Short mmCIF file of C-alpha atoms in Angstrom, two decimals:
data_model
loop_
_atom_site.label_atom_id
_atom_site.label_comp_id
_atom_site.label_asym_id
_atom_site.label_seq_id
_atom_site.Cartn_x
_atom_site.Cartn_y
_atom_site.Cartn_z
CA UNK V 1 64.70 -4.94 -30.06
CA UNK V 2 62.87 -1.83 -29.02
CA UNK V 3 59.20 -2.42 -29.80
CA UNK V 4 58.01 0.57 -27.78
CA UNK V 5 58.53 3.00 -30.64
CA UNK V 6 56.30 1.09 -33.03
CA UNK V 7 53.55 0.28 -30.59
CA UNK V 8 52.80 3.95 -30.05
CA UNK V 9 52.16 4.42 -33.73
CA UNK V 10 49.71 1.58 -34.27
CA UNK V 11 46.88 2.03 -31.82
CA UNK V 12 44.11 -0.50 -32.27
CA UNK V 13 40.50 0.39 -31.78
CA UNK V 14 37.66 -1.45 -30.11
CA UNK V 15 34.25 -0.10 -31.03
CA UNK V 16 31.18 -0.74 -28.91
CA UNK V 17 27.64 0.51 -29.39
CA UNK V 18 25.82 1.03 -26.10
CA UNK V 19 22.49 2.02 -27.59
CA UNK V 20 23.25 4.65 -30.19
CA UNK V 21 21.13 5.27 -33.28
CA UNK V 22 23.83 3.89 -35.65
CA UNK V 23 24.67 7.40 -36.85
CA UNK V 24 28.01 7.56 -35.06
CA UNK V 25 28.73 3.89 -35.82
CA UNK V 26 28.35 4.52 -39.52
CA UNK V 27 30.68 7.51 -39.24
CA UNK V 28 33.29 5.31 -37.55
CA UNK V 29 32.84 2.89 -40.45
CA UNK V 30 33.27 5.84 -42.84
CA UNK V 31 36.58 6.62 -41.11
CA UNK V 32 37.86 3.25 -42.30
CA UNK V 33 36.70 3.89 -45.86
CA UNK V 34 39.04 5.38 -48.49
CA UNK V 35 38.08 9.04 -48.03
CA UNK V 36 39.17 9.36 -44.40
CA UNK V 37 41.45 6.35 -44.48
CA UNK V 38 42.64 5.98 -40.87
CA UNK V 39 44.24 2.64 -41.60
CA UNK V 40 47.13 4.46 -43.25
CA UNK V 41 48.07 5.74 -39.77
CA UNK V 42 48.07 2.17 -38.46
CA UNK V 43 44.77 2.65 -36.64
CA UNK V 44 42.95 -0.64 -37.10
CA UNK V 45 39.47 -1.60 -35.96
CA UNK V 46 39.67 -4.89 -34.05
CA UNK V 47 36.85 -6.71 -32.38
CA UNK V 48 39.03 -8.18 -29.68
CA UNK V 49 39.31 -6.20 -26.43
CA UNK V 50 42.54 -7.98 -25.53
CA UNK V 51 44.34 -6.47 -28.53
CA UNK V 52 42.98 -2.94 -28.29
CA UNK V 53 44.32 0.31 -26.87
CA UNK V 54 41.46 2.70 -27.58
CA UNK V 55 37.81 2.07 -26.74
CA UNK V 56 35.35 4.03 -28.88
CA UNK V 57 31.93 4.14 -27.26
CA UNK V 58 28.88 5.47 -29.04
CA UNK V 59 25.43 6.08 -27.66
CA UNK V 60 23.82 6.63 -24.27
CA UNK V 61 24.40 3.68 -21.96
CA UNK V 62 21.29 1.52 -21.81
CA UNK V 63 20.74 -0.62 -18.76
CA UNK V 64 21.50 -3.87 -20.56
CA UNK V 65 24.60 -2.63 -22.36
CA UNK V 66 26.08 -1.32 -19.10
CA UNK V 67 27.48 -4.65 -17.92
CA UNK V 68 28.99 -5.42 -21.34
CA UNK V 69 30.61 -2.00 -21.46
CA UNK V 70 32.23 -2.41 -18.06
CA UNK V 71 33.33 -5.92 -18.92
CA UNK V 72 34.88 -4.85 -22.20
CA UNK V 73 36.70 -2.03 -20.41
CA UNK V 74 38.03 -4.43 -17.79
CA UNK V 75 39.21 -6.89 -20.43
CA UNK V 76 41.36 -4.31 -22.20
CA UNK V 77 45.02 -4.30 -21.13
CA UNK V 78 46.61 -1.22 -19.55
CA UNK V 79 47.34 1.45 -20.73
CA UNK V 80 43.97 2.17 -22.32
CA UNK V 81 42.03 5.24 -23.39
CA UNK V 82 38.28 5.75 -23.69
CA UNK V 83 36.81 8.06 -26.33
CA UNK V 84 33.12 8.97 -26.08
CA UNK V 85 31.84 9.60 -29.62
CA UNK V 86 28.75 11.76 -30.10
CA UNK V 87 26.63 13.81 -27.73
CA UNK V 88 24.74 10.74 -26.56
CA UNK V 89 27.91 9.12 -25.26
CA UNK V 90 29.06 12.40 -23.69
CA UNK V 91 25.91 13.44 -21.83
CA UNK V 92 22.94 11.39 -23.01
CA UNK V 93 21.89 13.88 -25.67
CA UNK V 94 18.29 13.69 -26.79
CA UNK V 95 17.87 10.44 -24.86
CA UNK V 96 18.76 12.06 -21.54
CA UNK V 97 16.33 11.08 -18.81
CA UNK V 98 14.56 8.30 -20.68
CA UNK V 99 13.67 5.38 -18.45
CA UNK V 100 16.14 2.86 -19.82
CA UNK V 101 19.10 5.21 -20.29
CA UNK V 102 21.88 6.12 -17.87
CA UNK V 103 23.05 9.45 -19.38
CA UNK V 104 26.53 9.12 -20.70
CA UNK V 105 29.50 6.81 -20.52
CA UNK V 106 31.41 8.66 -17.81
CA UNK V 107 29.04 7.44 -15.13
CA UNK V 108 30.54 3.96 -15.40
CA UNK V 109 34.03 4.14 -16.87
CA UNK V 110 36.53 7.01 -16.93
CA UNK V 111 36.39 8.91 -20.24
CA UNK V 112 39.50 10.67 -21.55
CA UNK V 113 38.27 12.38 -24.72
CA UNK V 114 34.79 13.68 -25.55
CA UNK V 115 33.87 14.04 -29.24
CA UNK V 116 30.74 16.16 -29.68
CA UNK V 117 28.30 16.20 -32.59
CA UNK V 118 25.08 14.52 -33.66
CA UNK V 119 26.27 12.55 -35.51
CA UNK V 120 29.97 13.15 -34.82
CA UNK V 121 31.75 13.93 -38.07
CA UNK V 122 34.61 11.66 -39.23
CA UNK V 123 37.06 14.57 -38.98
CA UNK V 124 36.11 15.06 -35.35
CA UNK V 125 36.42 11.36 -34.61
CA UNK V 126 39.92 11.25 -36.09
CA UNK V 127 40.80 14.37 -34.11
CA UNK V 128 39.54 12.72 -30.95
CA UNK V 129 41.57 9.59 -31.58
CA UNK V 130 44.71 11.67 -32.15
CA UNK V 131 44.09 13.48 -28.84
CA UNK V 132 43.64 10.08 -27.24
CA UNK V 133 47.07 9.03 -28.51
CA UNK V 134 48.74 11.84 -26.53
CA UNK V 135 46.94 10.72 -23.40
CA UNK V 136 47.90 7.12 -24.10
CA UNK V 137 51.52 8.16 -24.31
CA UNK V 138 51.28 9.97 -20.98
CA UNK V 139 49.53 7.05 -19.31
CA UNK V 140 52.20 4.70 -20.54
CA UNK V 141 54.90 6.83 -18.91
CA UNK V 142 53.01 6.92 -15.60
CA UNK V 143 52.60 3.18 -15.78
CA UNK V 144 56.33 2.68 -16.28
CA UNK V 145 57.13 4.76 -13.20
CA UNK V 146 54.87 2.76 -10.94
CA UNK V 147 56.06 -0.58 -12.29
CA UNK V 148 59.71 0.25 -11.48
CA UNK V 149 61.07 -2.02 -8.79
CA UNK V 150 61.54 0.18 -5.71
CA UNK V 151 64.31 -0.32 -3.21
CA UNK V 152 67.08 -1.25 -5.62
CA UNK V 153 69.42 1.30 -4.05
CA UNK V 154 68.91 -0.31 -0.68
CA UNK V 155 69.57 -3.71 -2.18
CA UNK V 156 72.83 -2.58 -3.71
CA UNK V 157 73.88 -0.98 -0.42
CA UNK V 158 73.11 -4.13 1.58
CA UNK V 159 74.81 -6.57 -0.71
CA UNK V 160 77.76 -4.35 -1.42
CA UNK V 161 79.64 -3.82 -4.68
CA UNK V 162 81.65 -7.03 -4.37
CA UNK V 163 78.66 -9.29 -5.19
CA UNK V 164 77.98 -9.91 -8.82
CA UNK V 165 74.89 -8.78 -10.69
CA UNK V 166 73.28 -12.24 -10.88
CA UNK V 167 73.04 -12.50 -7.12
CA UNK V 168 71.51 -9.01 -6.85
CA UNK V 169 68.84 -9.97 -9.37
CA UNK V 170 68.13 -13.23 -7.57
CA UNK V 171 67.77 -11.41 -4.24
CA UNK V 172 65.45 -8.83 -5.86
CA UNK V 173 63.28 -11.55 -7.36
CA UNK V 174 63.01 -13.33 -4.03
CA UNK V 175 61.92 -10.12 -2.31
CA UNK V 176 59.46 -9.42 -5.05
CA UNK V 177 57.81 -12.82 -4.62
CA UNK V 178 57.72 -12.38 -0.84
CA UNK V 179 55.93 -9.07 -1.14
CA UNK V 180 53.47 -10.59 -3.55
CA UNK V 181 52.47 -13.24 -1.07
CA UNK V 182 51.21 -10.61 1.41
CA UNK M 1 25.41 -37.33 -34.91
CA UNK M 2 28.19 -35.29 -33.38
CA UNK M 3 28.16 -33.37 -30.16
CA UNK M 4 25.96 -30.37 -29.69
CA UNK M 5 28.03 -27.22 -29.50
CA UNK M 6 26.73 -23.84 -28.39
CA UNK M 7 28.17 -20.88 -30.31
CA UNK M 8 27.34 -17.36 -29.18
CA UNK M 9 27.44 -14.73 -31.98
CA UNK M 10 27.46 -11.25 -30.48
CA UNK M 11 26.54 -9.10 -28.64
CA UNK M 12 29.89 -7.59 -29.51
CA UNK M 13 31.27 -8.94 -32.78
CA UNK M 14 33.61 -7.72 -35.52
CA UNK M 15 31.06 -8.17 -38.32
CA UNK M 16 28.31 -6.35 -36.48
CA UNK M 17 28.38 -2.64 -35.72
CA UNK M 18 25.35 -3.09 -33.49
CA UNK M 19 24.71 -5.29 -30.47
CA UNK M 20 22.56 -8.29 -31.34
CA UNK M 21 22.99 -11.71 -29.80
CA UNK M 22 22.41 -15.05 -31.51
CA UNK M 23 22.97 -18.29 -29.64
CA UNK M 24 23.41 -21.11 -32.14
CA UNK M 25 23.20 -24.79 -31.28
CA UNK M 26 25.23 -26.67 -33.87
CA UNK M 27 25.73 -30.30 -34.78
CA UNK M 28 28.60 -30.99 -37.19
CA UNK M 29 28.59 -27.41 -38.50
CA UNK M 30 24.86 -27.56 -39.14
CA UNK M 31 22.68 -25.28 -37.05
CA UNK M 32 19.86 -27.04 -35.24
CA UNK M 33 18.55 -24.28 -33.02
CA UNK M 34 18.94 -20.55 -32.63
CA UNK M 35 17.92 -17.89 -30.15
CA UNK M 36 17.75 -14.22 -31.07
CA UNK M 37 18.08 -11.39 -28.55
CA UNK M 38 17.69 -7.83 -29.79
CA UNK M 39 17.02 -5.81 -26.67
CA UNK M 40 20.46 -4.31 -26.00
CA UNK M 41 19.71 -0.89 -27.44
CA UNK M 42 16.25 -0.28 -26.03
CA UNK M 43 16.00 3.36 -24.93
CA UNK M 44 12.28 3.93 -24.53
CA UNK M 45 11.65 6.44 -27.29
CA UNK M 46 7.93 5.70 -27.63
CA UNK M 47 7.35 6.42 -23.97
CA UNK M 48 9.40 9.60 -24.10
CA UNK M 49 7.42 10.81 -27.14
CA UNK M 50 4.23 10.37 -25.14
CA UNK M 51 5.45 12.10 -21.97
CA UNK M 52 8.41 14.40 -22.52
CA UNK M 53 8.23 16.02 -25.93
CA UNK M 54 5.71 18.28 -27.63
CA UNK M 55 4.20 17.10 -30.89
CA UNK M 56 6.26 19.61 -32.87
CA UNK M 57 9.48 18.22 -31.37
CA UNK M 58 8.68 14.54 -31.79
CA UNK M 59 9.75 14.60 -35.46
CA UNK M 60 13.31 15.31 -34.40
CA UNK M 61 13.24 12.71 -31.65
CA UNK M 62 12.00 9.86 -33.85
CA UNK M 63 14.77 10.70 -36.32
CA UNK M 64 17.10 9.42 -33.58
CA UNK M 65 15.47 6.00 -33.66
CA UNK M 66 17.86 5.12 -36.46
CA UNK M 67 20.69 7.10 -37.99
CA UNK M 68 20.59 5.36 -41.35
CA UNK M 69 16.91 5.86 -42.18
CA UNK M 70 16.48 9.07 -40.20
CA UNK M 71 14.52 10.77 -42.96
CA UNK M 72 12.09 7.84 -43.26
CA UNK M 73 11.19 8.01 -39.58
CA UNK M 74 10.74 11.78 -39.69
CA UNK M 75 8.67 11.46 -42.86
CA UNK M 76 6.44 8.87 -41.27
CA UNK M 77 5.72 11.00 -38.24
CA UNK M 78 5.37 14.24 -40.16
CA UNK M 79 3.00 12.75 -42.73
CA UNK M 80 0.84 11.28 -39.99
CA UNK M 81 0.56 14.61 -38.19
CA UNK M 82 -0.21 16.44 -41.42
CA UNK M 83 -3.01 13.98 -42.19
CA UNK M 84 -4.44 14.47 -38.71
CA UNK M 85 -4.37 18.25 -38.85
CA UNK M 86 -5.28 18.42 -42.56
CA UNK M 87 -2.34 20.57 -43.54
CA UNK M 88 -1.78 20.99 -47.26
CA UNK M 89 1.98 20.79 -47.85
CA UNK M 90 3.36 22.78 -50.82
CA UNK M 91 4.39 20.68 -53.76
CA UNK M 92 7.98 21.90 -53.68
CA UNK M 93 8.35 20.65 -50.13
CA UNK M 94 7.08 17.22 -51.19
CA UNK M 95 9.60 17.11 -54.02
CA UNK M 96 12.45 18.13 -51.70
CA UNK M 97 11.44 15.44 -49.21
CA UNK M 98 11.45 12.92 -52.02
CA UNK M 99 14.93 14.05 -53.09
CA UNK M 100 16.38 13.56 -49.62
CA UNK M 101 14.59 10.29 -48.98
CA UNK M 102 15.94 8.83 -52.22
CA UNK M 103 19.47 10.07 -51.46
CA UNK M 104 19.12 8.34 -48.11
CA UNK M 105 18.03 5.14 -49.82
CA UNK M 106 21.05 5.24 -52.13
CA UNK M 107 23.48 5.62 -49.25
CA UNK M 108 21.80 2.95 -47.17
CA UNK M 109 21.76 0.45 -50.03
CA UNK M 110 25.39 1.11 -50.89
CA UNK M 111 26.28 0.57 -47.23
CA UNK M 112 24.42 -2.73 -47.18
CA UNK M 113 26.10 -3.91 -50.39
CA UNK M 114 29.55 -2.92 -49.19
CA UNK M 115 29.05 -4.51 -45.81
CA UNK M 116 27.85 -7.72 -47.44
CA UNK M 117 30.97 -7.78 -49.61
CA UNK M 118 33.19 -7.29 -46.56
CA UNK M 119 31.54 -10.08 -44.60
CA UNK M 120 31.94 -12.47 -47.54
CA UNK M 121 35.65 -11.59 -47.64
CA UNK M 122 35.85 -9.07 -50.49
CA UNK M 123 37.74 -6.32 -48.74
CA UNK M 124 38.57 -4.49 -51.95
CA UNK M 125 34.96 -4.38 -53.13
CA UNK M 126 33.97 -3.06 -49.71
CA UNK M 127 36.44 -0.23 -50.10
CA UNK M 128 35.18 0.57 -53.61
CA UNK M 129 31.56 0.65 -52.48
CA UNK M 130 32.37 2.86 -49.54
CA UNK M 131 34.35 5.25 -51.70
CA UNK M 132 31.30 5.72 -53.89
CA UNK M 133 29.08 6.03 -50.85
CA UNK M 134 31.10 9.04 -49.72
CA UNK M 135 29.83 10.87 -52.80
CA UNK M 136 26.25 10.45 -51.61
CA UNK M 137 27.23 11.65 -48.16
CA UNK M 138 28.69 14.79 -49.72
CA UNK M 139 25.46 15.37 -51.64
CA UNK M 140 23.43 14.96 -48.47
CA UNK M 141 25.65 17.46 -46.72
CA UNK M 142 25.22 19.84 -49.64
CA UNK M 143 21.43 19.64 -49.61
CA UNK M 144 20.65 19.36 -45.91
CA UNK M 145 23.72 20.62 -44.02
CA UNK M 146 24.65 17.41 -42.23
CA UNK M 147 26.03 14.05 -43.30
CA UNK M 148 23.66 11.92 -41.25
CA UNK M 149 20.84 12.90 -38.89
CA UNK M 150 19.73 15.80 -41.04
CA UNK M 151 16.58 17.27 -39.50
CA UNK M 152 15.17 18.12 -42.89
CA UNK M 153 11.43 17.45 -42.86
CA UNK M 154 9.25 19.27 -40.35
CA UNK M 155 5.51 19.56 -39.77
CA UNK M 156 4.24 21.64 -42.68
CA UNK M 157 7.18 21.43 -45.05
CA UNK M 158 10.97 21.26 -45.06
CA UNK M 159 13.59 23.31 -43.23
CA UNK M 160 15.93 24.28 -46.04
CA UNK M 161 15.59 25.45 -49.61
CA UNK M 162 17.57 24.17 -52.58
CA UNK M 163 19.63 26.99 -54.10
CA UNK M 164 20.63 27.16 -57.76
CA UNK M 165 24.34 26.53 -57.14
CA UNK M 166 23.54 23.48 -55.05
CA UNK M 167 21.28 22.15 -57.78
CA UNK M 168 23.99 22.58 -60.42
CA UNK M 169 26.57 20.82 -58.27
CA UNK M 170 24.07 18.11 -57.46
CA UNK M 171 23.55 17.34 -61.14
CA UNK M 172 27.30 17.17 -61.85
CA UNK M 173 28.06 14.87 -58.94
CA UNK M 174 25.03 12.68 -59.57
CA UNK M 175 26.28 11.93 -63.08
CA UNK M 176 29.57 10.75 -61.64
CA UNK M 177 27.73 8.72 -59.03
CA UNK M 178 25.50 7.08 -61.61
CA UNK M 179 28.49 5.87 -63.60
CA UNK M 180 30.11 4.45 -60.50
CA UNK M 181 26.88 2.73 -59.44
CA UNK M 182 26.59 1.15 -62.87
CA UNK M 183 30.13 -0.15 -62.54
CA UNK M 184 29.43 -1.51 -59.06
CA UNK M 185 26.28 -3.23 -60.25
CA UNK M 186 28.25 -4.79 -63.07
CA UNK M 187 30.84 -6.16 -60.61
CA UNK M 188 28.23 -7.50 -58.21
CA UNK M 189 26.30 -9.06 -61.08
CA UNK M 190 29.06 -10.70 -63.09
CA UNK M 191 31.83 -11.62 -60.65
CA UNK M 192 32.35 -15.35 -60.79
CA UNK M 193 33.41 -15.93 -57.18
CA UNK M 194 30.57 -13.83 -55.83
CA UNK M 195 28.13 -16.01 -57.71
CA UNK M 196 29.72 -19.12 -56.27
CA UNK M 197 29.55 -17.71 -52.77
CA UNK M 198 26.04 -16.23 -52.76
CA UNK M 199 23.87 -18.15 -55.23
CA UNK M 200 21.53 -20.61 -53.61
CA UNK M 201 22.42 -19.60 -50.03
CA UNK M 202 19.69 -18.53 -47.62
CA UNK M 203 16.80 -19.02 -50.03
CA UNK M 204 13.40 -17.58 -49.10
CA UNK M 205 10.67 -19.08 -51.26
CA UNK M 206 7.68 -16.88 -52.20
CA UNK M 207 5.33 -18.98 -50.07
CA UNK M 208 7.62 -18.61 -47.06
CA UNK M 209 7.89 -14.88 -47.64
CA UNK M 210 4.12 -14.50 -47.88
CA UNK M 211 3.49 -16.63 -44.82
CA UNK M 212 6.06 -14.94 -42.58
CA UNK M 213 5.32 -11.44 -43.83
CA UNK M 214 8.75 -10.47 -45.14
CA UNK M 215 9.15 -6.82 -46.18
CA UNK M 216 11.56 -4.71 -48.17
CA UNK M 217 14.33 -5.90 -50.52
CA UNK M 218 14.27 -9.51 -49.14
CA UNK M 219 10.57 -9.78 -50.05
CA UNK M 220 11.06 -8.26 -53.49
CA UNK M 221 14.01 -10.59 -54.09
CA UNK M 222 11.76 -13.60 -53.61
CA UNK M 223 9.10 -12.36 -55.98
CA UNK M 224 6.61 -10.56 -53.74
CA UNK M 225 5.49 -7.25 -55.23
CA UNK M 226 5.33 -5.32 -51.96
CA UNK M 227 6.49 -1.73 -51.83
CA UNK M 228 4.90 1.01 -49.76
CA UNK M 229 5.97 3.54 -52.36
CA UNK M 230 3.70 1.78 -54.82
CA UNK M 231 0.81 1.16 -52.44
CA UNK M 232 0.59 4.14 -50.13
CA UNK M 233 0.44 7.68 -51.45
CA UNK M 234 2.72 9.76 -49.24
CA UNK M 235 5.07 11.34 -51.78
CA UNK M 236 4.66 11.81 -55.55
CA UNK M 237 6.74 8.77 -56.53
CA UNK M 238 4.79 7.91 -59.65
CA UNK M 239 5.34 11.36 -61.18
CA UNK M 240 9.11 10.91 -61.21
CA UNK M 241 9.46 7.46 -62.74
CA UNK M 242 9.25 4.92 -59.95
CA UNK M 243 9.68 1.28 -60.96
CA UNK M 244 8.85 -1.79 -58.89
CA UNK M 245 11.80 -4.18 -58.96
CA UNK M 246 11.32 -7.86 -58.21
CA UNK M 247 13.46 -10.96 -58.61
CA UNK M 248 12.68 -14.63 -58.38
CA UNK M 249 15.53 -16.48 -56.69
CA UNK M 250 15.28 -15.20 -53.13
CA UNK M 251 18.91 -15.92 -52.20
CA UNK M 252 21.64 -13.57 -50.98
CA UNK M 253 22.67 -12.77 -54.55
CA UNK M 254 19.12 -11.74 -55.53
CA UNK M 255 18.74 -9.53 -52.47
CA UNK M 256 21.95 -7.78 -53.36
CA UNK M 257 20.85 -7.33 -56.96
CA UNK M 258 17.51 -5.85 -55.88
CA UNK M 259 19.46 -3.28 -53.87
CA UNK M 260 21.72 -2.49 -56.82
CA UNK M 261 18.75 -2.02 -59.19
CA UNK M 262 16.91 0.14 -56.70
CA UNK M 263 19.94 2.36 -56.29
CA UNK M 264 19.96 3.01 -60.04
CA UNK M 265 16.21 3.61 -60.06
CA UNK M 266 16.53 6.09 -57.19
CA UNK M 267 19.21 8.01 -59.05
CA UNK M 268 16.99 8.11 -62.14
CA UNK M 269 14.15 9.45 -60.01
CA UNK M 270 16.39 12.18 -58.61
CA UNK M 271 17.30 13.31 -62.15
CA UNK M 272 13.63 13.46 -63.19
CA UNK M 273 12.76 15.27 -60.00
CA UNK M 274 15.40 17.96 -60.50
CA UNK M 275 14.08 18.54 -64.03
CA UNK M 276 10.50 18.95 -62.90
CA UNK M 277 11.05 20.88 -59.66
CA UNK M 278 7.97 23.08 -59.04
CA UNK M 279 8.15 26.68 -57.80
CA UNK M 280 6.65 27.97 -54.58
CA UNK M 281 7.00 27.92 -50.81
CA UNK M 282 8.79 25.23 -48.85
CA UNK M 283 6.85 25.53 -45.62
CA UNK M 284 3.38 26.47 -44.41
CA UNK M 285 2.59 27.71 -40.89
CA UNK M 286 0.98 25.17 -38.58
CA UNK M 287 -2.02 26.03 -36.42
CA UNK M 288 -4.10 23.95 -34.06
CA UNK M 289 -3.47 20.68 -32.26
CA UNK M 290 -3.75 17.09 -33.51
CA UNK M 291 -6.95 15.26 -32.77
CA UNK M 292 -7.90 11.75 -33.79
CA UNK M 293 -5.98 8.76 -35.13
CA UNK M 294 -3.84 8.28 -38.21
CA UNK M 295 -1.59 5.59 -39.59
CA UNK M 296 1.07 5.90 -42.24
CA UNK M 297 3.14 3.37 -44.15
CA UNK M 298 6.54 4.48 -45.42
CA UNK M 299 9.05 2.55 -47.49
CA UNK M 300 12.30 2.88 -45.54
CA UNK M 301 15.46 1.51 -47.24
CA UNK M 302 14.99 -1.77 -45.35
CA UNK M 303 11.27 -2.17 -45.92
CA UNK M 304 7.90 -1.09 -44.73
CA UNK M 305 7.78 1.29 -41.77
CA UNK M 306 4.51 1.74 -39.94
CA UNK M 307 3.49 4.75 -37.85
CA UNK M 308 0.38 4.97 -35.74
CA UNK M 309 -0.56 8.22 -34.05
CA UNK M 310 -3.28 9.26 -31.65
CA UNK M 311 -3.87 12.76 -30.33
CA UNK M 312 -6.60 14.44 -28.32
CA UNK M 313 -6.15 18.23 -28.70
CA UNK M 314 -3.15 18.34 -26.39
CA UNK M 315 0.43 19.45 -26.92
CA UNK M 316 1.63 15.96 -26.02
CA UNK M 317 0.49 12.94 -28.04
CA UNK M 318 -1.62 10.16 -26.56
CA UNK M 319 0.06 7.32 -28.38
CA UNK M 320 2.84 6.83 -30.88
CA UNK M 321 3.48 3.37 -32.26
CA UNK M 322 6.37 2.49 -34.54
CA UNK M 323 6.66 -0.84 -36.33
CA UNK M 324 9.96 -1.19 -38.11
CA UNK M 325 11.06 -3.34 -41.08
CA UNK M 326 13.64 -5.47 -39.25
CA UNK M 327 11.03 -6.52 -36.71
CA UNK M 328 9.04 -8.11 -39.54
CA UNK M 329 12.13 -9.83 -40.93
CA UNK M 330 13.37 -11.52 -37.75
CA UNK M 331 10.99 -14.55 -37.88
CA UNK M 332 12.14 -15.53 -41.36
CA UNK M 333 15.76 -15.10 -40.32
CA UNK M 334 15.22 -17.60 -37.55
CA UNK M 335 13.50 -19.99 -39.95
CA UNK M 336 16.39 -19.73 -42.42
CA UNK M 337 19.13 -20.46 -39.94
CA UNK M 338 17.91 -23.90 -38.96
CA UNK M 339 19.61 -26.43 -41.22
CA UNK M 340 22.17 -23.94 -42.53
CA UNK M 341 25.97 -24.19 -42.35
CA UNK M 342 27.47 -22.03 -39.65
CA UNK M 343 29.89 -20.47 -42.16
CA UNK M 344 27.01 -18.87 -44.07
CA UNK M 345 25.56 -17.12 -41.04
CA UNK M 346 27.32 -13.70 -41.19
CA UNK M 347 26.53 -13.21 -44.89
CA UNK M 348 22.88 -14.17 -44.36
CA UNK M 349 22.45 -11.86 -41.39
CA UNK M 350 23.98 -8.91 -43.22
CA UNK M 351 22.01 -9.65 -46.43
CA UNK M 352 18.86 -8.68 -44.52
CA UNK M 353 20.58 -5.43 -43.57
CA UNK M 354 19.30 -5.62 -39.99
CA UNK M 355 18.80 -2.41 -38.04
CA UNK M 356 18.64 -3.29 -34.37
CA UNK M 357 18.50 0.28 -33.27
CA UNK M 358 15.12 0.55 -35.02
CA UNK M 359 13.92 -2.77 -33.67
CA UNK M 360 14.67 -2.15 -30.02
CA UNK M 361 13.99 1.60 -30.09
#
């Protein structure tokens, strides 16, 4: 069964507030409400980082939220996309330079899409998520290229055509484990 | 007794849009101890207002303390400065401020009610409440130009006038909204399962409320007649038909009903206000610099908001102190949790409508 096709169409969201004023958080909540119903596109808001593809961050990064933000990012499986919602998450906004604030999310984790606005409008947030989907698709392709087992041509050449496929796979697996041990 | 189990709730949780951390110690599903940690969103706004921003800009900065009650924070600051500098604000500006602050209260209360329904497991009711809330957001956009974080009030008046077309549209949509709010109130009041779930849970007795200084809808739900709109004269509330709403039970159900009644009262006030809108300017020029001290009490949607201000004839203020409603409600929350079932915790937390962004600043 080819699950790949369906997974691209149901991206799940993880939402984390790193010190915003609740304005952008309420707009994300409004995105789930019937007027801008993003659930009809299969975009669900999940609290679990291990199930999510897109990380929505709102607010300037405060010093205490920093560790949680990095940890949540690390817990998400690859491929993943980060969307910074609101000016505070993009650059720090009005909170820029305050003593407990670190001016924007991109100082700590790589950000793929920036959504401006104070507070960011639901239309803009949905637009940002849709942009993020394209990037997610691209990242997935890159990931597939790097995961491909290299050296299969060499393997086939060494073992020759007369050996059956099972033996080739077994030899490949053995080599793979050997390389892992290094 | 069973084993002691430690359950962390937050700082990142599905039911909470904001980072707050509770650490519960439970014994056989009963909570025996709880720790509350609210400092995840501290940004240092008070310090910045005293060092970075001019006194004319501070109104827009304190609006960013909280996105939900932005107008309340701005109103608190602006009223304090006007009292210091003895500026007489035109009556039309006061009425327009009242209009926006009541619209803000309606949207905040609807959000709290919807969120409470979602946490208790009524997904459909949550969706209904949020659909009706969108109408208020549209009205706010119509009047002020932005859905949330409208920088409407300024020192000496308001920033935008109300045109005739907007007023007509406002009346039409408000009628629709009032009908929907009546329907919502009916559902929240009469639904059988909601009563089973919320009645008698998380009860604050009047003595407890008085002793621990509870403010806002939780206080009024347990019978305390505290409302800054009634006690402190900052906007002409009594001219437009303000009613003090109290209930006796003090449980989650009563808190929700206080919110529902206040929503209807706010809508009534907006209708009266549109009928009696005075003519005149919306803004007066501001001269001079603030000198002296002033304090102001504002009724934000969640309760009493306190602003203290000190200036000494400089562009930058000497001191700005904000005391927010959730800060007053945290001690009683802690008191309530001990001896409660763990399953009732999310509904009780949300029934206070906590705003951590305000609390940590």
